[in-house]
Amino acid sequence: QVQLVQSGAEVKKPGASVKVSCKASGYTFTGSYIHWVRQAPGQDLEWMGWISPNSGATKYAQKFQGRVTMTRDTSISTAYMELSRLGSDDTAVYYCAREAFPKAFDIWGQGTMVTVSS
Amino acid sequence: QSALTQPPSASGSPGQSVTISCTGTSSDVGGYNYVSWYQQHPGKAPKLIIYEVTKRPSGVPDRFSGSKSGNTASLTVSGLQAEDEADYYCNSYTGSNNPYVFGTGTKVTVL
């Protein structure tokens, strides 16, 4: 079946970086954009950016410009999101999601909890 | 880009209907027919229930319907069921440097 499977939970110290992976299966990986969305504990969803698995093109939310890097490896149908210079307010669940319908996210990964703590 | 405005909570008895609003601006909700809605149960990933304002993905019950008037989109859940108790988020495309914005979320309680 169509699914996105993310890497496991991470604990990082302030100032460090984290890289989360998102492995796609059950569909043509290069056929749909992958978006990244995060949700701090008890808070709302926040869109971070997208990557085109086909071309590698990216678009990031202004808030994360200079701190986020989205990449992909088409040979293993996996997208990555790396966030640097972590602070305590980056503690959140990070989701990847597929855009198969225009401007909508139809399949989501299970989420990856990233905790930033000294 | 500010978050879209949703009421914090809504409720209804089983079998009743509940409508959730999502208010933005002419730069997002009012400017594009790219409003989507997501249902999120506690500890789970969001699930797409409406896209392009009114369309339902395969497998989503027709109890869920979407609409838009001006800068405000709405989600209606008819014939409320216990499993509809969840958080609901709207999202709109904006066409700007921050191309997607989510709503502030609405907790739906089935009484």
mmCIF file with all atom_site columns, C-alpha atoms in Angstrom:
data_model
loop_
_atom_site.group_PDB
_atom_site.id
_atom_site.type_symbol
_atom_site.label_atom_id
_atom_site.label_alt_id
_atom_site.label_comp_id
_atom_site.label_asym_id
_atom_site.label_entity_id
_atom_site.label_seq_id
_atom_site.pdbx_PDB_ins_code
_atom_site.Cartn_x
_atom_site.Cartn_y
_atom_site.Cartn_z
_atom_site.occupancy
_atom_site.B_iso_or_equiv
_atom_site.pdbx_formal_charge
_atom_site.auth_seq_id
_atom_site.auth_comp_id
_atom_site.auth_asym_id
_atom_site.auth_atom_id
_atom_site.pdbx_PDB_model_num
ATOM 1   C CA . GLN A 1 1   ? 0.000   0.000  0.000  1.00 0.00 ? 1   GLN A CA 1
ATOM 2   C CA . VAL A 1 2   ? 0.990   3.631  -0.374 1.00 0.00 ? 2   VAL A CA 1
ATOM 3   C CA . GLN A 1 3   ? 2.900   4.748  2.673  1.00 0.00 ? 3   GLN A CA 1
ATOM 4   C CA . LEU A 1 4   ? 5.573   7.029  4.031  1.00 0.00 ? 4   LEU A CA 1
ATOM 5   C CA . VAL A 1 5   ? 7.728   5.637  6.835  1.00 0.00 ? 5   VAL A CA 1
ATOM 6   C CA . GLN A 1 6   ? 9.837   8.029  8.859  1.00 0.00 ? 6   GLN A CA 1
ATOM 7   C CA . SER A 1 7   ? 12.938  7.526  10.969 1.00 0.00 ? 7   SER A CA 1
ATOM 8   C CA . GLY A 1 8   ? 12.784  7.213  14.717 1.00 0.00 ? 8   GLY A CA 1
ATOM 9   C CA . ALA A 1 9   ? 12.720  9.725  17.538 1.00 0.00 ? 9   ALA A CA 1
ATOM 10  C CA . GLU A 1 10  ? 15.737  11.953 18.139 1.00 0.00 ? 10  GLU A CA 1
ATOM 11  C CA . VAL A 1 11  ? 17.090  13.823 21.146 1.00 0.00 ? 11  VAL A CA 1
ATOM 12  C CA . LYS A 1 12  ? 19.453  16.683 20.357 1.00 0.00 ? 12  LYS A CA 1
ATOM 13  C CA . LYS A 1 13  ? 21.274  19.369 22.260 1.00 0.00 ? 13  LYS A CA 1
ATOM 14  C CA . PRO A 1 14  ? 20.717  23.059 21.520 1.00 0.00 ? 14  PRO A CA 1
ATOM 15  C CA . GLY A 1 15  ? 22.797  24.198 18.569 1.00 0.00 ? 15  GLY A CA 1
ATOM 16  C CA . ALA A 1 16  ? 22.958  20.735 17.015 1.00 0.00 ? 16  ALA A CA 1
ATOM 17  C CA . SER A 1 17  ? 21.384  19.532 13.769 1.00 0.00 ? 17  SER A CA 1
ATOM 18  C CA . VAL A 1 18  ? 18.874  16.772 13.083 1.00 0.00 ? 18  VAL A CA 1
ATOM 19  C CA . LYS A 1 19  ? 18.182  14.857 9.885  1.00 0.00 ? 19  LYS A CA 1
ATOM 20  C CA . VAL A 1 20  ? 14.865  13.046 9.497  1.00 0.00 ? 20  VAL A CA 1
ATOM 21  C CA . SER A 1 21  ? 14.201  10.548 6.732  1.00 0.00 ? 21  SER A CA 1
ATOM 22  C CA . CYS A 1 22  ? 10.947  9.660  4.963  1.00 0.00 ? 22  CYS A CA 1
ATOM 23  C CA . LYS A 1 23  ? 10.858  6.470  2.880  1.00 0.00 ? 23  LYS A CA 1
ATOM 24  C CA . ALA A 1 24  ? 8.119   6.167  0.279  1.00 0.00 ? 24  ALA A CA 1
ATOM 25  C CA . SER A 1 25  ? 6.618   2.932  -0.973 1.00 0.00 ? 25  SER A CA 1
ATOM 26  C CA . GLY A 1 26  ? 3.654   1.799  -3.026 1.00 0.00 ? 26  GLY A CA 1
ATOM 27  C CA . TYR A 1 27  ? 3.801   4.601  -5.616 1.00 0.00 ? 27  TYR A CA 1
ATOM 28  C CA . THR A 1 28  ? 6.209   6.344  -7.977 1.00 0.00 ? 28  THR A CA 1
ATOM 29  C CA . PHE A 1 29  ? 8.393   8.405  -5.655 1.00 0.00 ? 29  PHE A CA 1
ATOM 30  C CA . THR A 1 30  ? 9.342   10.934 -8.318 1.00 0.00 ? 30  THR A CA 1
ATOM 31  C CA . GLY A 1 31  ? 5.727   11.596 -9.242 1.00 0.00 ? 31  GLY A CA 1
ATOM 32  C CA . SER A 1 32  ? 4.664   13.743 -6.274 1.00 0.00 ? 32  SER A CA 1
ATOM 33  C CA . TYR A 1 33  ? 6.137   16.502 -4.154 1.00 0.00 ? 33  TYR A CA 1
ATOM 34  C CA . ILE A 1 34  ? 7.042   15.713 -0.554 1.00 0.00 ? 34  ILE A CA 1
ATOM 35  C CA . HIS A 1 35  ? 6.202   18.346 2.066  1.00 0.00 ? 35  HIS A CA 1
ATOM 36  C CA . TRP A 1 36  ? 7.429   18.668 5.627  1.00 0.00 ? 36  TRP A CA 1
ATOM 37  C CA . VAL A 1 37  ? 5.122   19.863 8.409  1.00 0.00 ? 37  VAL A CA 1
ATOM 38  C CA . ARG A 1 38  ? 5.858   20.118 12.102 1.00 0.00 ? 38  ARG A CA 1
ATOM 39  C CA . GLN A 1 39  ? 3.726   20.271 15.240 1.00 0.00 ? 39  GLN A CA 1
ATOM 40  C CA . ALA A 1 40  ? 5.072   21.417 18.583 1.00 0.00 ? 40  ALA A CA 1
ATOM 41  C CA . PRO A 1 41  ? 3.511   19.750 21.658 1.00 0.00 ? 41  PRO A CA 1
ATOM 42  C CA . GLY A 1 42  ? -0.085  20.898 21.994 1.00 0.00 ? 42  GLY A CA 1
ATOM 43  C CA . GLN A 1 43  ? 0.342   23.332 19.130 1.00 0.00 ? 43  GLN A CA 1
ATOM 44  C CA . ASP A 1 44  ? -0.884  23.753 15.563 1.00 0.00 ? 44  ASP A CA 1
ATOM 45  C CA . LEU A 1 45  ? 0.515   22.384 12.331 1.00 0.00 ? 45  LEU A CA 1
ATOM 46  C CA . GLU A 1 46  ? 3.257   24.445 10.681 1.00 0.00 ? 46  GLU A CA 1
ATOM 47  C CA . TRP A 1 47  ? 4.315   24.047 7.046  1.00 0.00 ? 47  TRP A CA 1
ATOM 48  C CA . MET A 1 48  ? 8.098   23.969 6.572  1.00 0.00 ? 48  MET A CA 1
ATOM 49  C CA . GLY A 1 49  ? 8.702   23.374 2.879  1.00 0.00 ? 49  GLY A CA 1
ATOM 50  C CA . TRP A 1 50  ? 8.571   21.000 -0.059 1.00 0.00 ? 50  TRP A CA 1
ATOM 51  C CA . ILE A 1 51  ? 10.933  19.089 -2.298 1.00 0.00 ? 51  ILE A CA 1
ATOM 52  C CA . SER A 1 52  ? 10.347  17.759 -5.774 1.00 0.00 ? 52  SER A CA 1
ATOM 53  C CA . PRO A 1 53  ? 11.749  14.225 -5.731 1.00 0.00 ? 53  PRO A CA 1
ATOM 54  C CA . ASN A 1 54  ? 11.969  14.379 -9.511 1.00 0.00 ? 54  ASN A CA 1
ATOM 55  C CA . SER A 1 55  ? 14.119  17.487 -9.926 1.00 0.00 ? 55  SER A CA 1
ATOM 56  C CA . GLY A 1 56  ? 15.366  18.097 -6.390 1.00 0.00 ? 56  GLY A CA 1
ATOM 57  C CA . ALA A 1 57  ? 13.888  21.607 -6.445 1.00 0.00 ? 57  ALA A CA 1
ATOM 58  C CA . THR A 1 58  ? 12.901  22.945 -3.049 1.00 0.00 ? 58  THR A CA 1
ATOM 59  C CA . LYS A 1 59  ? 10.790  25.702 -1.515 1.00 0.00 ? 59  LYS A CA 1
ATOM 60  C CA . TYR A 1 60  ? 11.142  26.594 2.137  1.00 0.00 ? 60  TYR A CA 1
ATOM 61  C CA . ALA A 1 61  ? 8.989   28.678 4.451  1.00 0.00 ? 61  ALA A CA 1
ATOM 62  C CA . GLN A 1 62  ? 10.681  32.000 5.135  1.00 0.00 ? 62  GLN A CA 1
ATOM 63  C CA . LYS A 1 63  ? 10.861  31.187 8.831  1.00 0.00 ? 63  LYS A CA 1
ATOM 64  C CA . PHE A 1 64  ? 13.212  28.265 8.149  1.00 0.00 ? 64  PHE A CA 1
ATOM 65  C CA . GLN A 1 65  ? 15.281  29.751 5.316  1.00 0.00 ? 65  GLN A CA 1
ATOM 66  C CA . GLY A 1 66  ? 18.971  29.245 5.999  1.00 0.00 ? 66  GLY A CA 1
ATOM 67  C CA . ARG A 1 67  ? 18.326  26.606 8.634  1.00 0.00 ? 67  ARG A CA 1
ATOM 68  C CA . VAL A 1 68  ? 16.512  23.830 6.766  1.00 0.00 ? 68  VAL A CA 1
ATOM 69  C CA . THR A 1 69  ? 17.734  21.634 3.925  1.00 0.00 ? 69  THR A CA 1
ATOM 70  C CA . MET A 1 70  ? 15.515  19.152 2.101  1.00 0.00 ? 70  MET A CA 1
ATOM 71  C CA . THR A 1 71  ? 17.102  16.497 -0.083 1.00 0.00 ? 71  THR A CA 1
ATOM 72  C CA . ARG A 1 72  ? 16.163  13.189 -1.642 1.00 0.00 ? 72  ARG A CA 1
ATOM 73  C CA . ASP A 1 73  ? 17.736  9.936  -2.807 1.00 0.00 ? 73  ASP A CA 1
ATOM 74  C CA . THR A 1 74  ? 15.663  8.561  -5.670 1.00 0.00 ? 74  THR A CA 1
ATOM 75  C CA . SER A 1 75  ? 17.562  5.243  -5.651 1.00 0.00 ? 75  SER A CA 1
ATOM 76  C CA . ILE A 1 76  ? 15.959  4.378  -2.314 1.00 0.00 ? 76  ILE A CA 1
ATOM 77  C CA . SER A 1 77  ? 12.779  6.496  -2.624 1.00 0.00 ? 77  SER A CA 1
ATOM 78  C CA . THR A 1 78  ? 13.670  8.516  0.437  1.00 0.00 ? 78  THR A CA 1
ATOM 79  C CA . ALA A 1 79  ? 13.339  12.193 1.270  1.00 0.00 ? 79  ALA A CA 1
ATOM 80  C CA . TYR A 1 80  ? 15.287  13.936 4.016  1.00 0.00 ? 80  TYR A CA 1
ATOM 81  C CA . MET A 1 81  ? 14.784  17.059 6.107  1.00 0.00 ? 81  MET A CA 1
ATOM 82  C CA . GLU A 1 82  ? 17.737  18.490 7.987  1.00 0.00 ? 82  GLU A CA 1
ATOM 83  C CA . LEU A 1 83  ? 17.255  21.318 10.479 1.00 0.00 ? 83  LEU A CA 1
ATOM 84  C CA . SER A 1 84  ? 20.295  23.036 11.944 1.00 0.00 ? 84  SER A CA 1
ATOM 85  C CA . ARG A 1 85  ? 21.018  25.316 14.898 1.00 0.00 ? 85  ARG A CA 1
ATOM 86  C CA . LEU A 1 86  ? 18.304  23.669 16.933 1.00 0.00 ? 86  LEU A CA 1
ATOM 87  C CA . GLY A 1 87  ? 16.672  25.498 19.810 1.00 0.00 ? 87  GLY A CA 1
ATOM 88  C CA . SER A 1 88  ? 14.192  24.355 22.434 1.00 0.00 ? 88  SER A CA 1
ATOM 89  C CA . ASP A 1 89  ? 11.344  25.744 20.333 1.00 0.00 ? 89  ASP A CA 1
ATOM 90  C CA . ASP A 1 90  ? 12.212  23.217 17.621 1.00 0.00 ? 90  ASP A CA 1
ATOM 91  C CA . THR A 1 91  ? 10.954  20.428 19.882 1.00 0.00 ? 91  THR A CA 1
ATOM 92  C CA . ALA A 1 92  ? 8.118   19.001 17.822 1.00 0.00 ? 92  ALA A CA 1
ATOM 93  C CA . VAL A 1 93  ? 6.789   16.087 15.830 1.00 0.00 ? 93  VAL A CA 1
ATOM 94  C CA . TYR A 1 94  ? 8.013   16.373 12.255 1.00 0.00 ? 94  TYR A CA 1
ATOM 95  C CA . TYR A 1 95  ? 5.848   14.888 9.491  1.00 0.00 ? 95  TYR A CA 1
ATOM 96  C CA . CYS A 1 96  ? 6.487   14.271 5.826  1.00 0.00 ? 96  CYS A CA 1
ATOM 97  C CA . ALA A 1 97  ? 3.471   14.257 3.535  1.00 0.00 ? 97  ALA A CA 1
ATOM 98  C CA . ARG A 1 98  ? 2.824   13.542 -0.127 1.00 0.00 ? 98  ARG A CA 1
ATOM 99  C CA . GLU A 1 99  ? 1.109   16.023 -2.409 1.00 0.00 ? 99  GLU A CA 1
ATOM 100 C CA . ALA A 1 100 ? -0.863  13.875 -4.852 1.00 0.00 ? 100 ALA A CA 1
ATOM 101 C CA . PHE A 1 101 ? -3.886  16.155 -5.092 1.00 0.00 ? 101 PHE A CA 1
ATOM 102 C CA . PRO A 1 102 ? -3.238  19.753 -6.115 1.00 0.00 ? 102 PRO A CA 1
ATOM 103 C CA . LYS A 1 103 ? -1.950  21.690 -3.099 1.00 0.00 ? 103 LYS A CA 1
ATOM 104 C CA . ALA A 1 104 ? -3.143  19.059 -0.601 1.00 0.00 ? 104 ALA A CA 1
ATOM 105 C CA . PHE A 1 105 ? -1.322  16.440 1.436  1.00 0.00 ? 105 PHE A CA 1
ATOM 106 C CA . ASP A 1 106 ? -2.938  13.054 0.998  1.00 0.00 ? 106 ASP A CA 1
ATOM 107 C CA . ILE A 1 107 ? -0.500  10.601 2.612  1.00 0.00 ? 107 ILE A CA 1
ATOM 108 C CA . TRP A 1 108 ? 1.396   11.377 5.812  1.00 0.00 ? 108 TRP A CA 1
ATOM 109 C CA . GLY A 1 109 ? 4.271   9.685  7.547  1.00 0.00 ? 109 GLY A CA 1
ATOM 110 C CA . GLN A 1 110 ? 3.813   8.525  11.116 1.00 0.00 ? 110 GLN A CA 1
ATOM 111 C CA . GLY A 1 111 ? 5.793   11.470 12.461 1.00 0.00 ? 111 GLY A CA 1
ATOM 112 C CA . THR A 1 112 ? 9.213   11.779 14.071 1.00 0.00 ? 112 THR A CA 1
ATOM 113 C CA . MET A 1 113 ? 9.523   13.288 17.537 1.00 0.00 ? 113 MET A CA 1
ATOM 114 C CA . VAL A 1 114 ? 12.523  15.583 17.839 1.00 0.00 ? 114 VAL A CA 1
ATOM 115 C CA . THR A 1 115 ? 13.357  16.739 21.345 1.00 0.00 ? 115 THR A CA 1
ATOM 116 C CA . VAL A 1 116 ? 15.856  19.542 21.889 1.00 0.00 ? 116 VAL A CA 1
ATOM 117 C CA . SER A 1 117 ? 17.168  19.582 25.419 1.00 0.00 ? 117 SER A CA 1
ATOM 118 C CA . SER A 1 118 ? 20.407  20.330 27.195 1.00 0.00 ? 118 SER A CA 1
ATOM 119 C CA . GLN B 2 1   ? 1.761   34.932 6.602  1.00 0.00 ? 1   GLN B CA 1
ATOM 120 C CA . SER B 2 2   ? -0.567  34.678 9.603  1.00 0.00 ? 2   SER B CA 1
ATOM 121 C CA . ALA B 2 3   ? -2.325  31.461 10.491 1.00 0.00 ? 3   ALA B CA 1
ATOM 122 C CA . LEU B 2 4   ? -5.895  31.060 9.296  1.00 0.00 ? 4   LEU B CA 1
ATOM 123 C CA . THR B 2 5   ? -8.472  31.641 12.027 1.00 0.00 ? 5   THR B CA 1
ATOM 124 C CA . GLN B 2 6   ? -10.608 28.756 13.277 1.00 0.00 ? 6   GLN B CA 1
ATOM 125 C CA . PRO B 2 7   ? -12.823 28.546 16.372 1.00 0.00 ? 7   PRO B CA 1
ATOM 126 C CA . PRO B 2 8   ? -11.003 26.693 19.164 1.00 0.00 ? 8   PRO B CA 1
ATOM 127 C CA . SER B 2 9   ? -13.846 24.280 19.733 1.00 0.00 ? 9   SER B CA 1
ATOM 128 C CA . ALA B 2 10  ? -17.131 22.980 18.363 1.00 0.00 ? 10  ALA B CA 1
ATOM 129 C CA . SER B 2 11  ? -19.485 20.301 19.568 1.00 0.00 ? 11  SER B CA 1
ATOM 130 C CA . GLY B 2 12  ? -22.628 18.399 18.741 1.00 0.00 ? 12  GLY B CA 1
ATOM 131 C CA . SER B 2 13  ? -24.608 15.348 19.742 1.00 0.00 ? 13  SER B CA 1
ATOM 132 C CA . PRO B 2 14  ? -24.483 12.119 17.737 1.00 0.00 ? 14  PRO B CA 1
ATOM 133 C CA . GLY B 2 15  ? -26.453 12.500 14.535 1.00 0.00 ? 15  GLY B CA 1
ATOM 134 C CA . GLN B 2 16  ? -26.291 16.294 14.569 1.00 0.00 ? 16  GLN B CA 1
ATOM 135 C CA . SER B 2 17  ? -24.200 18.513 12.293 1.00 0.00 ? 17  SER B CA 1
ATOM 136 C CA . VAL B 2 18  ? -21.306 20.775 13.152 1.00 0.00 ? 18  VAL B CA 1
ATOM 137 C CA . THR B 2 19  ? -19.730 23.434 10.938 1.00 0.00 ? 19  THR B CA 1
ATOM 138 C CA . ILE B 2 20  ? -16.203 24.767 11.382 1.00 0.00 ? 20  ILE B CA 1
ATOM 139 C CA . SER B 2 21  ? -15.108 28.045 9.826  1.00 0.00 ? 21  SER B CA 1
ATOM 140 C CA . CYS B 2 22  ? -11.653 28.940 8.513  1.00 0.00 ? 22  CYS B CA 1
ATOM 141 C CA . THR B 2 23  ? -11.094 32.632 7.922  1.00 0.00 ? 23  THR B CA 1
ATOM 142 C CA . GLY B 2 24  ? -8.222  34.038 5.927  1.00 0.00 ? 24  GLY B CA 1
ATOM 143 C CA . THR B 2 25  ? -7.680  36.855 3.476  1.00 0.00 ? 25  THR B CA 1
ATOM 144 C CA . SER B 2 26  ? -7.922  37.538 -0.233 1.00 0.00 ? 26  SER B CA 1
ATOM 145 C CA . SER B 2 27  ? -4.266  36.435 -0.445 1.00 0.00 ? 27  SER B CA 1
ATOM 146 C CA . ASP B 2 28  ? -5.004  32.894 0.660  1.00 0.00 ? 28  ASP B CA 1
ATOM 147 C CA . VAL B 2 29  ? -8.498  31.438 1.191  1.00 0.00 ? 29  VAL B CA 1
ATOM 148 C CA . GLY B 2 30  ? -10.216 34.084 -0.917 1.00 0.00 ? 30  GLY B CA 1
ATOM 149 C CA . GLY B 2 31  ? -7.663  34.037 -3.687 1.00 0.00 ? 31  GLY B CA 1
ATOM 150 C CA . TYR B 2 32  ? -7.397  30.356 -4.510 1.00 0.00 ? 32  TYR B CA 1
ATOM 151 C CA . ASN B 2 33  ? -9.612  27.273 -4.591 1.00 0.00 ? 33  ASN B CA 1
ATOM 152 C CA . TYR B 2 34  ? -6.921  25.324 -2.786 1.00 0.00 ? 34  TYR B CA 1
ATOM 153 C CA . VAL B 2 35  ? -8.381  24.920 0.674  1.00 0.00 ? 35  VAL B CA 1
ATOM 154 C CA . SER B 2 36  ? -7.928  21.527 2.288  1.00 0.00 ? 36  SER B CA 1
ATOM 155 C CA . TRP B 2 37  ? -9.082  20.093 5.602  1.00 0.00 ? 37  TRP B CA 1
ATOM 156 C CA . TYR B 2 38  ? -7.376  17.575 7.872  1.00 0.00 ? 38  TYR B CA 1
ATOM 157 C CA . GLN B 2 39  ? -8.654  15.437 10.730 1.00 0.00 ? 39  GLN B CA 1
ATOM 158 C CA . GLN B 2 40  ? -6.212  14.569 13.497 1.00 0.00 ? 40  GLN B CA 1
ATOM 159 C CA . HIS B 2 41  ? -6.851  12.162 16.329 1.00 0.00 ? 41  HIS B CA 1
ATOM 160 C CA . PRO B 2 42  ? -4.644  12.405 19.438 1.00 0.00 ? 42  PRO B CA 1
ATOM 161 C CA . GLY B 2 43  ? -1.172  11.063 18.843 1.00 0.00 ? 43  GLY B CA 1
ATOM 162 C CA . LYS B 2 44  ? -1.867  10.370 15.172 1.00 0.00 ? 44  LYS B CA 1
ATOM 163 C CA . ALA B 2 45  ? -0.837  11.939 11.894 1.00 0.00 ? 45  ALA B CA 1
ATOM 164 C CA . PRO B 2 46  ? -3.329  14.233 10.163 1.00 0.00 ? 46  PRO B CA 1
ATOM 165 C CA . LYS B 2 47  ? -5.673  12.717 7.585  1.00 0.00 ? 47  LYS B CA 1
ATOM 166 C CA . LEU B 2 48  ? -6.847  14.552 4.457  1.00 0.00 ? 48  LEU B CA 1
ATOM 167 C CA . ILE B 2 49  ? -10.646 14.779 4.336  1.00 0.00 ? 49  ILE B CA 1
ATOM 168 C CA . ILE B 2 50  ? -11.311 17.656 1.883  1.00 0.00 ? 50  ILE B CA 1
ATOM 169 C CA . TYR B 2 51  ? -9.176  19.167 -0.889 1.00 0.00 ? 51  TYR B CA 1
ATOM 170 C CA . GLU B 2 52  ? -9.782  21.912 -3.447 1.00 0.00 ? 52  GLU B CA 1
ATOM 171 C CA . VAL B 2 53  ? -12.481 23.363 -1.163 1.00 0.00 ? 53  VAL B CA 1
ATOM 172 C CA . THR B 2 54  ? -15.165 20.728 -1.845 1.00 0.00 ? 54  THR B CA 1
ATOM 173 C CA . LYS B 2 55  ? -13.587 17.469 -3.026 1.00 0.00 ? 55  LYS B CA 1
ATOM 174 C CA . ARG B 2 56  ? -13.375 14.316 -0.919 1.00 0.00 ? 56  ARG B CA 1
ATOM 175 C CA . PRO B 2 57  ? -10.609 11.741 -1.346 1.00 0.00 ? 57  PRO B CA 1
ATOM 176 C CA . SER B 2 58  ? -11.678 8.176  -1.933 1.00 0.00 ? 58  SER B CA 1
ATOM 177 C CA . GLY B 2 59  ? -12.766 6.527  1.315  1.00 0.00 ? 59  GLY B CA 1
ATOM 178 C CA . VAL B 2 60  ? -13.824 9.697  3.128  1.00 0.00 ? 60  VAL B CA 1
ATOM 179 C CA . PRO B 2 61  ? -17.512 9.509  4.061  1.00 0.00 ? 61  PRO B CA 1
ATOM 180 C CA . ASP B 2 62  ? -19.873 11.941 2.356  1.00 0.00 ? 62  ASP B CA 1
ATOM 181 C CA . ARG B 2 63  ? -20.819 13.176 5.840  1.00 0.00 ? 63  ARG B CA 1
ATOM 182 C CA . PHE B 2 64  ? -17.849 15.497 5.393  1.00 0.00 ? 64  PHE B CA 1
ATOM 183 C CA . SER B 2 65  ? -18.378 18.456 3.074  1.00 0.00 ? 65  SER B CA 1
ATOM 184 C CA . GLY B 2 66  ? -16.550 21.675 2.327  1.00 0.00 ? 66  GLY B CA 1
ATOM 185 C CA . SER B 2 67  ? -17.505 25.078 0.997  1.00 0.00 ? 67  SER B CA 1
ATOM 186 C CA . LYS B 2 68  ? -16.147 28.599 0.629  1.00 0.00 ? 68  LYS B CA 1
ATOM 187 C CA . SER B 2 69  ? -17.553 32.109 0.561  1.00 0.00 ? 69  SER B CA 1
ATOM 188 C CA . GLY B 2 70  ? -15.194 35.018 0.104  1.00 0.00 ? 70  GLY B CA 1
ATOM 189 C CA . ASN B 2 71  ? -12.289 34.728 2.523  1.00 0.00 ? 71  ASN B CA 1
ATOM 190 C CA . THR B 2 72  ? -13.944 32.069 4.703  1.00 0.00 ? 72  THR B CA 1
ATOM 191 C CA . ALA B 2 73  ? -13.974 28.332 4.090  1.00 0.00 ? 73  ALA B CA 1
ATOM 192 C CA . SER B 2 74  ? -16.140 25.920 6.042  1.00 0.00 ? 74  SER B CA 1
ATOM 193 C CA . LEU B 2 75  ? -16.167 22.244 6.889  1.00 0.00 ? 75  LEU B CA 1
ATOM 194 C CA . THR B 2 76  ? -19.458 20.584 7.787  1.00 0.00 ? 76  THR B CA 1
ATOM 195 C CA . VAL B 2 77  ? -19.662 17.216 9.474  1.00 0.00 ? 77  VAL B CA 1
ATOM 196 C CA . SER B 2 78  ? -23.173 15.822 9.203  1.00 0.00 ? 78  SER B CA 1
ATOM 197 C CA . GLY B 2 79  ? -24.567 12.899 11.166 1.00 0.00 ? 79  GLY B CA 1
ATOM 198 C CA . LEU B 2 80  ? -21.889 13.202 13.841 1.00 0.00 ? 80  LEU B CA 1
ATOM 199 C CA . GLN B 2 81  ? -20.395 9.963  15.047 1.00 0.00 ? 81  GLN B CA 1
ATOM 200 C CA . ALA B 2 82  ? -18.207 9.237  18.053 1.00 0.00 ? 82  ALA B CA 1
ATOM 201 C CA . GLU B 2 83  ? -15.180 8.665  15.840 1.00 0.00 ? 83  GLU B CA 1
ATOM 202 C CA . ASP B 2 84  ? -15.489 12.213 14.454 1.00 0.00 ? 84  ASP B CA 1
ATOM 203 C CA . GLU B 2 85  ? -14.205 13.557 17.763 1.00 0.00 ? 85  GLU B CA 1
ATOM 204 C CA . ALA B 2 86  ? -10.814 14.958 16.774 1.00 0.00 ? 86  ALA B CA 1
ATOM 205 C CA . ASP B 2 87  ? -8.908  18.121 15.924 1.00 0.00 ? 87  ASP B CA 1
ATOM 206 C CA . TYR B 2 88  ? -9.592  19.632 12.521 1.00 0.00 ? 88  TYR B CA 1
ATOM 207 C CA . TYR B 2 89  ? -7.211  21.918 10.618 1.00 0.00 ? 89  TYR B CA 1
ATOM 208 C CA . CYS B 2 90  ? -7.751  23.883 7.444  1.00 0.00 ? 90  CYS B CA 1
ATOM 209 C CA . ASN B 2 91  ? -4.947  24.744 5.061  1.00 0.00 ? 91  ASN B CA 1
ATOM 210 C CA . SER B 2 92  ? -4.756  27.163 2.160  1.00 0.00 ? 92  SER B CA 1
ATOM 211 C CA . TYR B 2 93  ? -2.354  27.769 -0.654 1.00 0.00 ? 93  TYR B CA 1
ATOM 212 C CA . THR B 2 94  ? -1.185  31.384 -0.726 1.00 0.00 ? 94  THR B CA 1
ATOM 213 C CA . GLY B 2 95  ? 0.984   31.709 -3.799 1.00 0.00 ? 95  GLY B CA 1
ATOM 214 C CA . SER B 2 96  ? 3.434   33.795 -1.786 1.00 0.00 ? 96  SER B CA 1
ATOM 215 C CA . ASN B 2 97  ? 6.933   33.130 -0.499 1.00 0.00 ? 97  ASN B CA 1
ATOM 216 C CA . ASN B 2 98  ? 5.192   31.168 2.259  1.00 0.00 ? 98  ASN B CA 1
ATOM 217 C CA . PRO B 2 99  ? 2.940   29.163 -0.052 1.00 0.00 ? 99  PRO B CA 1
ATOM 218 C CA . TYR B 2 100 ? 0.974   27.183 2.523  1.00 0.00 ? 100 TYR B CA 1
ATOM 219 C CA . VAL B 2 101 ? -0.680  28.255 5.763  1.00 0.00 ? 101 VAL B CA 1
ATOM 220 C CA . PHE B 2 102 ? -2.575  26.151 8.287  1.00 0.00 ? 102 PHE B CA 1
ATOM 221 C CA . GLY B 2 103 ? -5.485  27.160 10.466 1.00 0.00 ? 103 GLY B CA 1
ATOM 222 C CA . THR B 2 104 ? -5.382  27.425 14.238 1.00 0.00 ? 104 THR B CA 1
ATOM 223 C CA . GLY B 2 105 ? -7.240  24.152 14.664 1.00 0.00 ? 105 GLY B CA 1
ATOM 224 C CA . THR B 2 106 ? -10.682 23.259 16.040 1.00 0.00 ? 106 THR B CA 1
ATOM 225 C CA . LYS B 2 107 ? -11.360 20.557 18.593 1.00 0.00 ? 107 LYS B CA 1
ATOM 226 C CA . VAL B 2 108 ? -14.634 18.825 17.816 1.00 0.00 ? 108 VAL B CA 1
ATOM 227 C CA . THR B 2 109 ? -16.357 17.113 20.727 1.00 0.00 ? 109 THR B CA 1
ATOM 228 C CA . VAL B 2 110 ? -19.194 14.637 20.268 1.00 0.00 ? 110 VAL B CA 1
ATOM 229 C CA . LEU B 2 111 ? -21.423 15.072 23.305 1.00 0.00 ? 111 LEU B CA 1
#
